[in-house]
Coordinates of C-alpha atoms in Angstrom, one line a residue:
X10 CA -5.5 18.1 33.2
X11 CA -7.3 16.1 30.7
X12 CA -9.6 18.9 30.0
X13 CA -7.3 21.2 29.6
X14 CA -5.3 19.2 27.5
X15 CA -8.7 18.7 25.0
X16 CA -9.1 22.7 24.9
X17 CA -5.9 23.2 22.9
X18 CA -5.9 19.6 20.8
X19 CA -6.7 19.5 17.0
X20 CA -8.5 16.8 16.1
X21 CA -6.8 15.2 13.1
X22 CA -9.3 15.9 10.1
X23 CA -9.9 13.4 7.4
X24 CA -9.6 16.2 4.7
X25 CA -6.7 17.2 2.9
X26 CA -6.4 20.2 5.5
X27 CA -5.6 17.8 8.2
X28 CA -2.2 19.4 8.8
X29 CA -3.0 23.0 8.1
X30 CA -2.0 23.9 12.0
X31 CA 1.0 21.7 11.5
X32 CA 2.4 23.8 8.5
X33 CA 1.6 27.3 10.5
X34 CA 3.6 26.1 13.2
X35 CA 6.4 25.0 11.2
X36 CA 6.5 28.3 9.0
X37 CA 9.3 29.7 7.6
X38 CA 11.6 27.4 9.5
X39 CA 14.3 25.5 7.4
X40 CA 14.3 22.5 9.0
X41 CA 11.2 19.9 9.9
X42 CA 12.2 16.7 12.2
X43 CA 9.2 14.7 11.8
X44 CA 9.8 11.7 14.3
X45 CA 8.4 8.5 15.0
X46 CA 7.6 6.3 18.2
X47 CA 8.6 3.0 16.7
X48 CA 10.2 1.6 13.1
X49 CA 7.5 -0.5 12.2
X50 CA 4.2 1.8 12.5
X51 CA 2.0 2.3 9.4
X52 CA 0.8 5.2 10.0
X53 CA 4.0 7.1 11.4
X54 CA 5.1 6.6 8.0
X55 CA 1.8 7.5 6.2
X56 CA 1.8 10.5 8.2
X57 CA 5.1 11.7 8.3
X58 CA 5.0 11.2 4.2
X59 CA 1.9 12.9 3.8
X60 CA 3.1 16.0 5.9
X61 CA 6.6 16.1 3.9
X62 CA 5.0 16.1 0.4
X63 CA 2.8 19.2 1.9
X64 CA 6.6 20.7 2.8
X65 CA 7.8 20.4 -0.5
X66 CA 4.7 21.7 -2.5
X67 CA 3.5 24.7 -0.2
X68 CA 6.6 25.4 1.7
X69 CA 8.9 24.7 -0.9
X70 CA 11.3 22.1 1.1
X71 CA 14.5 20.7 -1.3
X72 CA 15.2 17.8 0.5
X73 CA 14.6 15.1 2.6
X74 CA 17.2 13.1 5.2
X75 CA 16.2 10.0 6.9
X76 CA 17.9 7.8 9.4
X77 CA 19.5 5.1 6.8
X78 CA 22.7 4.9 5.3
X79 CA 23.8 7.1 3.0
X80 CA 25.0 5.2 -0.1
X81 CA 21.7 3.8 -0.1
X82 CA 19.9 6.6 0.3
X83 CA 22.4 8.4 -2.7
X84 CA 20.8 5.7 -4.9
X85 CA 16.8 6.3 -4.1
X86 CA 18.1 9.8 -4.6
X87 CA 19.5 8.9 -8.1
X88 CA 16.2 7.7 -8.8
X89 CA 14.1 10.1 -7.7
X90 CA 16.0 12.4 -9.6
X91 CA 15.7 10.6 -13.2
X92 CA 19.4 9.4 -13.2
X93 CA 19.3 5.6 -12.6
X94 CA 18.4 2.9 -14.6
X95 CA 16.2 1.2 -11.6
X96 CA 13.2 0.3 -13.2
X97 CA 10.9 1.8 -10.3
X98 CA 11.2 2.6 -6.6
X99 CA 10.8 -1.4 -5.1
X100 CA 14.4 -1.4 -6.8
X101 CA 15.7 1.6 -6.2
X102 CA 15.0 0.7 -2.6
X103 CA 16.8 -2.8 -2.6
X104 CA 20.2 -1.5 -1.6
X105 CA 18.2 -1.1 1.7
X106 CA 19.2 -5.1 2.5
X107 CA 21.1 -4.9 5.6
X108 CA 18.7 -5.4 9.2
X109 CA 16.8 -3.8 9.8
X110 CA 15.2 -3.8 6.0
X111 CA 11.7 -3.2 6.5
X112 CA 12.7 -0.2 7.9
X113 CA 12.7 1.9 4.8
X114 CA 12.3 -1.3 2.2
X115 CA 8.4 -0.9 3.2
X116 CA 5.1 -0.3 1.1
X117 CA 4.6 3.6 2.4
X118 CA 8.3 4.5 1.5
X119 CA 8.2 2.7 -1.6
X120 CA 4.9 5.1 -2.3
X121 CA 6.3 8.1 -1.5
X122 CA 9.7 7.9 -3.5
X123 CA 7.4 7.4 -6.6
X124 CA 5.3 10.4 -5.4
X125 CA 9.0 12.5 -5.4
X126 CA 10.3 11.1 -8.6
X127 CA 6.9 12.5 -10.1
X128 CA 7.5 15.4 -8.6
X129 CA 10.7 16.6 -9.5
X130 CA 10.1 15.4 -13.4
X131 CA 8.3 18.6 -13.7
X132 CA 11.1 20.7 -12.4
X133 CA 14.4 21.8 -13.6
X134 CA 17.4 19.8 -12.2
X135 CA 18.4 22.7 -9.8
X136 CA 15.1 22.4 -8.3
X137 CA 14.7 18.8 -7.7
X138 CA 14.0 17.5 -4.1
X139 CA 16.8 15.5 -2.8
X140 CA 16.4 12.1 -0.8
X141 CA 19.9 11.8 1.8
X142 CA 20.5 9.7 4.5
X143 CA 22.4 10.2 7.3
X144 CA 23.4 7.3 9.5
X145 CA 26.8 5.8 9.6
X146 CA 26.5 1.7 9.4
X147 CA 27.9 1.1 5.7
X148 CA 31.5 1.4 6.7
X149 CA 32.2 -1.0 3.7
X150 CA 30.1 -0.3 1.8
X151 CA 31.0 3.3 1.9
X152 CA 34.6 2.8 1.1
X153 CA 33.9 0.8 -2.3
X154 CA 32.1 3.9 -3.0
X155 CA 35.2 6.4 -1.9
X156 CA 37.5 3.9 -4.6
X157 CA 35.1 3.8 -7.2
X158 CA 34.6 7.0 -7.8
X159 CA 39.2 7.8 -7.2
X160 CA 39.6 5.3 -9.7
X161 CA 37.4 7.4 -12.1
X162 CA 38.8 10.8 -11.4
X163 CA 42.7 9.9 -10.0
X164 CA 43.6 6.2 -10.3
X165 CA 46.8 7.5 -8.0
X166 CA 45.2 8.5 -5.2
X167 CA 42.8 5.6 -5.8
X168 CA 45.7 2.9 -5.2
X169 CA 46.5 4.8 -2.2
X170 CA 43.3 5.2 -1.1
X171 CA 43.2 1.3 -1.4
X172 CA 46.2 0.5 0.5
X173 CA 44.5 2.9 3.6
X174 CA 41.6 0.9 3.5
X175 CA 43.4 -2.2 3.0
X176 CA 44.1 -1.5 7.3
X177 CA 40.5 -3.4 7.1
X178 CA 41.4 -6.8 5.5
X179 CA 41.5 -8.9 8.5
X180 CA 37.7 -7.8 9.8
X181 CA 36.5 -9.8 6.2
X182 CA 34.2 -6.7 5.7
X183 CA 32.4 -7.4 8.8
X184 CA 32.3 -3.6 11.1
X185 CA 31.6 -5.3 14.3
X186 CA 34.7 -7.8 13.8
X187 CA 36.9 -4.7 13.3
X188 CA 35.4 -3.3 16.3
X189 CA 35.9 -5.8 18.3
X190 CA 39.1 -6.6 17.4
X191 CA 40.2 -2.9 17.7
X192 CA 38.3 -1.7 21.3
X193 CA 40.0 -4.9 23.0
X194 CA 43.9 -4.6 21.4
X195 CA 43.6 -7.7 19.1
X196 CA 44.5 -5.5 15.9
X197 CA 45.6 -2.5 15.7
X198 CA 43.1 0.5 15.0
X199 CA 42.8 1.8 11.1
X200 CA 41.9 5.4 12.5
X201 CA 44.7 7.2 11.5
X202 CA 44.1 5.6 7.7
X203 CA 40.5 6.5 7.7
X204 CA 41.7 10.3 8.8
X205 CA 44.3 10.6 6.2
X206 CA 41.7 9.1 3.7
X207 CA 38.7 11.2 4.5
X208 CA 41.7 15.1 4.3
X209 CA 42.8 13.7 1.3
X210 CA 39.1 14.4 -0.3
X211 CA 39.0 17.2 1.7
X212 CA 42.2 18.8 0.1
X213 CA 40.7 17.5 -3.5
X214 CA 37.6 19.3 -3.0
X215 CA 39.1 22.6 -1.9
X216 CA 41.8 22.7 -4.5
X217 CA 39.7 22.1 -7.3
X218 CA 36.0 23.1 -6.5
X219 CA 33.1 22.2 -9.2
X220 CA 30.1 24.3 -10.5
X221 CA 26.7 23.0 -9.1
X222 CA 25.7 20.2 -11.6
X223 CA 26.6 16.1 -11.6
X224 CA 30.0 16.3 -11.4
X225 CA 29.8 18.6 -8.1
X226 CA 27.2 16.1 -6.7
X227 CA 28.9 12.7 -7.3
X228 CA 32.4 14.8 -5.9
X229 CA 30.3 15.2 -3.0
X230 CA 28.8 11.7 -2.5
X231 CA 32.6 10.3 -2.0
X232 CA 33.5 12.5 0.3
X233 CA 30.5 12.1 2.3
X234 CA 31.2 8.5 2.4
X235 CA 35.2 9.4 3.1
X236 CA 33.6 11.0 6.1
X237 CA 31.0 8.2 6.8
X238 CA 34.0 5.7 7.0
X239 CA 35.8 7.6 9.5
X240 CA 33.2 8.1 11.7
X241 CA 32.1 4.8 11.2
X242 CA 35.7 3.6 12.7
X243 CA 35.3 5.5 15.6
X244 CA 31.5 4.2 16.1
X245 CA 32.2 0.8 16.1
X246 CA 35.6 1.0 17.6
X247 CA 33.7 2.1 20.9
X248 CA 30.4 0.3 20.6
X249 CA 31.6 -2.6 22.8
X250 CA 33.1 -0.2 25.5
X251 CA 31.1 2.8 25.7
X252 CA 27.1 2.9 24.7
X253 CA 26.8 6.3 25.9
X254 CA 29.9 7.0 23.2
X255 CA 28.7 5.5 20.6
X256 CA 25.0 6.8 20.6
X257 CA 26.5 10.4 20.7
X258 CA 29.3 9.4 18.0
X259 CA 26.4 8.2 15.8
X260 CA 24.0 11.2 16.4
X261 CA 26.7 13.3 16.4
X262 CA 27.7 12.1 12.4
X263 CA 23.9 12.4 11.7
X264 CA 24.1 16.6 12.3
X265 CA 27.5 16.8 10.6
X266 CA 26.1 15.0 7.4
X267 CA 23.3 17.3 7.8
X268 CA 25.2 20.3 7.5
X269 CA 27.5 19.1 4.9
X270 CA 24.5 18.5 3.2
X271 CA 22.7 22.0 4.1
X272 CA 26.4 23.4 2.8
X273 CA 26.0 21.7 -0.4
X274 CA 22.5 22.2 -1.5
X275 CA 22.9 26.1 -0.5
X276 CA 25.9 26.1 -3.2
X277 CA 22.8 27.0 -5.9
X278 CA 22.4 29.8 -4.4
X279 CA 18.7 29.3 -2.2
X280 CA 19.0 28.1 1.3
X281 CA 17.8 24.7 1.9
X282 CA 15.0 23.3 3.7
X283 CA 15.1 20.0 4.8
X284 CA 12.4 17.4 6.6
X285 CA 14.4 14.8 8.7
X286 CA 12.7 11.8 9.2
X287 CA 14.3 9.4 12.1
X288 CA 12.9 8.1 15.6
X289 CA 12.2 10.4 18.5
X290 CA 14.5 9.1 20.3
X291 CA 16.9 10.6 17.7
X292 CA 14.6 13.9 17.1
X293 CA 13.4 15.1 20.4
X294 CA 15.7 17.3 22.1
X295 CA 17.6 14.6 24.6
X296 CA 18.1 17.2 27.1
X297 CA 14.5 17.0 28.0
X298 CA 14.7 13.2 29.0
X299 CA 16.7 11.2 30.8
X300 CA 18.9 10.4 28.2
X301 CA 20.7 13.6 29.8
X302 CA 21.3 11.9 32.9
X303 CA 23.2 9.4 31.1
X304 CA 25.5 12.0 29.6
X305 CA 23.5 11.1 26.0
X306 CA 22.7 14.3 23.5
X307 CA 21.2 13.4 20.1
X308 CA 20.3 15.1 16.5
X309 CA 17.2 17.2 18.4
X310 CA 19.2 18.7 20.9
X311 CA 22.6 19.2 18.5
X312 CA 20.1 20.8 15.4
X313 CA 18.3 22.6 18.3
X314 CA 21.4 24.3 19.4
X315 CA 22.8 25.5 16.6
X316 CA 19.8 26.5 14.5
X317 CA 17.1 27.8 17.3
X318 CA 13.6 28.1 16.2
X319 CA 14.6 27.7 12.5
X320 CA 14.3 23.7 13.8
X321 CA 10.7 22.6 14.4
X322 CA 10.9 18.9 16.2
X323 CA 7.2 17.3 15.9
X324 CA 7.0 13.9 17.9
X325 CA 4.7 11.4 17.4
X326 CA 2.7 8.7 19.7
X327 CA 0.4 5.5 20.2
X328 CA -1.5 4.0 22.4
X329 CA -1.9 0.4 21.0
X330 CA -1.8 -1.5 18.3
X331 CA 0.2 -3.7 15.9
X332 CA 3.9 -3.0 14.9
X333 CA 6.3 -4.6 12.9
X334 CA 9.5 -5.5 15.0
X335 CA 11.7 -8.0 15.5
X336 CA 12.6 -10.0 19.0
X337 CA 16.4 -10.1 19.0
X338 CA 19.0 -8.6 16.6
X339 CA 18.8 -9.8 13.0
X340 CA 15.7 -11.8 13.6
X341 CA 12.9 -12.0 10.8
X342 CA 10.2 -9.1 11.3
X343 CA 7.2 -9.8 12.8
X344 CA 4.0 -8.0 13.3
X345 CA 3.3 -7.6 17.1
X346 CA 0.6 -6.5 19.1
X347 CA 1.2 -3.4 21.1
X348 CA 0.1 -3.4 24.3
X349 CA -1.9 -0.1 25.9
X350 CA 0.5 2.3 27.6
X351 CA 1.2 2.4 30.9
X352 CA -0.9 3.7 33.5
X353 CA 0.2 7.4 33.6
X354 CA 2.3 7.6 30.9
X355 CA 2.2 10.2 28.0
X356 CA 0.9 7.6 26.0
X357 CA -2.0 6.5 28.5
X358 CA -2.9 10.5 29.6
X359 CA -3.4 10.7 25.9
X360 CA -5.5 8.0 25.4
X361 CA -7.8 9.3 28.5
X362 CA -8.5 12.2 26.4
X363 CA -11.1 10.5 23.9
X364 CA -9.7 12.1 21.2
X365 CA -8.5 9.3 18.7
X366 CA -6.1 11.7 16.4
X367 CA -5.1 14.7 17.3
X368 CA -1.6 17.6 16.9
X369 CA -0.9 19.2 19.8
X370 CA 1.5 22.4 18.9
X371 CA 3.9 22.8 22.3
X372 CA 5.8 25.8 20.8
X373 CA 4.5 29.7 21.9
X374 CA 1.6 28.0 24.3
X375 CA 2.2 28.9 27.5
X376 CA -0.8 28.0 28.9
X377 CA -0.6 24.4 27.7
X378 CA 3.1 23.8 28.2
X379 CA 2.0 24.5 31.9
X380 CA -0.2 21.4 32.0
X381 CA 2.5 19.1 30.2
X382 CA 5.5 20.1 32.1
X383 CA 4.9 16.9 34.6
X384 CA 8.0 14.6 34.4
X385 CA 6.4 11.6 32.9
X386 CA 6.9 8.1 30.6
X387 CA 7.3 7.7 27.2
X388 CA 7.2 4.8 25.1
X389 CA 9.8 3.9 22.2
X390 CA 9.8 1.2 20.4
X391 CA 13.0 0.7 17.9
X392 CA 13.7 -2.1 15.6
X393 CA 13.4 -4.8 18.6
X394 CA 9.9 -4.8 20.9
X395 CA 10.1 -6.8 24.2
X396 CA 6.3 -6.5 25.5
X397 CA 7.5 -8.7 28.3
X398 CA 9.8 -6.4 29.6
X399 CA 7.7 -3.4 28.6
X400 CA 8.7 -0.8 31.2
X401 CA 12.4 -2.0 31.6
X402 CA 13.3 -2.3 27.7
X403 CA 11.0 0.7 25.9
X404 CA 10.2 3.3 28.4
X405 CA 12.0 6.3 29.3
X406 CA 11.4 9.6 31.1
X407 CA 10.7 12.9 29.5
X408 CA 9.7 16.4 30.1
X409 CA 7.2 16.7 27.1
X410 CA 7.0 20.5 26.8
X411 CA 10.5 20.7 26.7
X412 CA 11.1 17.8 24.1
X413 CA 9.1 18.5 21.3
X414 CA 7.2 21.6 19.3
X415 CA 4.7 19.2 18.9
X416 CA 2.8 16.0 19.3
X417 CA 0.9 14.0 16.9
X418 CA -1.1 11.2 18.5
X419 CA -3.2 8.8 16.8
X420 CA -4.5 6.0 19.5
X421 CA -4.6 3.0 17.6
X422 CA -1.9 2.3 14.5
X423 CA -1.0 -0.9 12.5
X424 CA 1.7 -2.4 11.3
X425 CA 4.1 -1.7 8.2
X426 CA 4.0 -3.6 5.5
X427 CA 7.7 -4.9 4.1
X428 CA 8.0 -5.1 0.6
X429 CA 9.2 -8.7 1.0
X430 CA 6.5 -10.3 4.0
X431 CA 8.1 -13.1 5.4
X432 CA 6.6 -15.7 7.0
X433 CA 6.8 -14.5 10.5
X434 CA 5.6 -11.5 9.5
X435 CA 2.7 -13.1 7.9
X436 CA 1.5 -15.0 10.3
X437 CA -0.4 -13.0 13.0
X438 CA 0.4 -13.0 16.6
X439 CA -2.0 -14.9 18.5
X440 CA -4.5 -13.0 20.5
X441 CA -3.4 -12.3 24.0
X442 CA -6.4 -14.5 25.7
X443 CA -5.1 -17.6 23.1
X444 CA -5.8 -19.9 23.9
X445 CA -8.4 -20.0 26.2
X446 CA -10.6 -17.0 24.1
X447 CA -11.4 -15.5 27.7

């Protein structure tokens, strides 16, 4: 197997030609999920940044959509774009301040939003790459948005936009408060508000539609977050019943932003192309892994469905390291030693080959999907990393030929660097033979 595996690798050149097989493989399709096996890997970001500005110059991509929030996204995007008075990218980037910061408030993000904001100042506004997010966790902050921008253009409907919204008071703008409060029958749910809310916009738009240009744009940024809100309700209104529900709510609002998105940006007249950038947990088609078992879909599989081969999911993979994670929920980042993959897993059978970087392109390769189709482990590492419950907390099974249209492996990463380092962060983990040194 691991021969056979090493006759259809590319090693990962050192050149700026490193990705040329990448780029065939994607083509002339209009959308590129570039993935990643944990938040906090140096050079998932490097990579996946490096890859996307080769999109946008050769291939002529418009936009890219990442796994954040969207009205802090909208505001990098603002920037990017030459239309906010953020001095440079470090503050466009500090809406970012909910956990898990580092995630996109890091030095490789920061890099590349300069990079795009140089970019599109030598193009017209109409041909400007976008930077959207798509994820659904600024439920409050979302609806100041939705008022703001009513009590510009209809202070009526903004006072009864308000008084919707004002179903919220009692949570004290905290999303998991509401949640709780509304799974379990302490309050009553704000659903039907955040639906009547979210048709308002719709109505506004349709009865009055704009000419591409600022005015269409900021039109659309509201009702996006009109729409964020009320899936947002639903997300956290199930989160402490259901997991499976709320993982598919959540991934499910992800591809509906998407195609809003692809909807709007096709409104000058050019069909979109989009890189997504989020976790392959997220990007690799969940009906290949045992996240089907558990009744779970995500963004792959969804954008796999309903856009076929014009979707190109690329996957990407360690085999040790460092990372920068956290050990519970809203703890201080901290950079962590990953430990070698498990015997047998995807990441280990990798490692066996020799090959320190290397893409492996899944799609059209019959020959090599043959020797992958095994039913094996894969590592993911979110926000959180648990080495001492390795297998039970960040390991999962998948069918790799089936998951991905290709791999990108590089067998010894680093950590991401946050913009602000805390101490944790830091201060290095100890070795793993501390303190002995044998």
């Amino acid at each position: 197997m691991l021969e056979g595996l090493r006759a259809h690798m590319q090693p990962l050149s050192v050149d700026a030609r490193r990705y040329d097989r990448l780029l065939a493989l994607i083509g002339g399709a209009r959308f590129a999920l570039l993935g990643e096996a944990s938040h906090g890997t140096h050079e998932f970001y490097r990579e996946r940044a490096e890859i996307t500005k080769r999109l946008i110059v050769e291939k002529r991509f418009t936009a890219v959509a990442v796994e954040a929030d969207w009205p802090d996204a909208w505001r990098v995007n603002r920037y990017v774009r030459g239309l906010s008075d953020d001095f440079d990218a470090a503050t466009a980037l500090s809406g970012f301040r909910r956990f898990p910061a580092w995630m996109w408030r890091n030095t490789v993000v920061r890099e590349f939003v300069e990079w795009l904001r140089d970019h599109n100042a030598t193009l017209s506004p109409g041909n400007q790459v976008g930077f959207y997010g798509l994820d659904l966790y600024s439920l409050f902050n979302s609806m100041q948005v939705v008022l703001t921008y009513l009590a510009k253009v209809d202070p009526e409907a903004a006072q009864r936009a308000k008084a919707r919204y004002g179903c919220f008071d009692h949570a004290a703008e905290d999303a998991q408060a509401y949640g709780y409060a509304a799974s379990f029958g302490l309050q009553e749910s704000c659903e039907d508000e955040v639906v009547q809310v979210l048709r308002d916009m719709a109505l506004r738009a349709i009865a009055a539609p704009l000419p591409p240009g600022p005015d269409r744009d900021e039109a659309f940024h509201a009702q996006q977050n009109a729409r964020l809100v009320r899936n947002a309700e639903e997300y956290y209104r199930t989160m402490f019943k259901a997991r499976v529900s709320s993982w598919n709510l959540r991934d499910s609002h992800m591809v509906e932003t998407l195609v809003a998105l692809e909807a709007h940006l096709a409104a000058t007249g050019t069909p979109p192309r989009i890189a997504l950038w989020a976790h392959n947990s997220h990007l690799g088609d969940a009906s290949a892994t045992e996240m089907a078992e558990r009744g779970e879909f995500n963004v792959g599989q969804l954008v796999r469905d309903r856009y076929a081969s014009d979707a190109v999911l690329v996957g990407f993979s360690t085999h040790h390291g460092w990372v920068t994670a956290a050990s519970n929920w809203d703890e201080p980042a901290q950079r962590k030693r990953v430990r070698a993959g498990l015997a047998h897993s995807w990441e280990d059978v990798f490692h066996r080959t020799g090959v320190p970087e290397f893409l492996l392109p899944l799609r059209g390769d019959e020959a090599l999907r043959s020797l992958v189709a095994s039913r094996r482990l894969q590592r993911a590492i979110g926000v959180i990393y648990r080495p001492e419950t390795e297998r039970q907390s960040h390991y999962f099974h998948t069918l790799l030929d089936q998951q991905f249209d290709a791999i990108v492996h590089i067998d010894e990463t680093s950590s991401l660097e946050p913009l602000e380092a805390g101490v944790a962060w830091s201060n290095r983990e100890a070795p793993q033979t501390y303190p002995t040194g044998i």
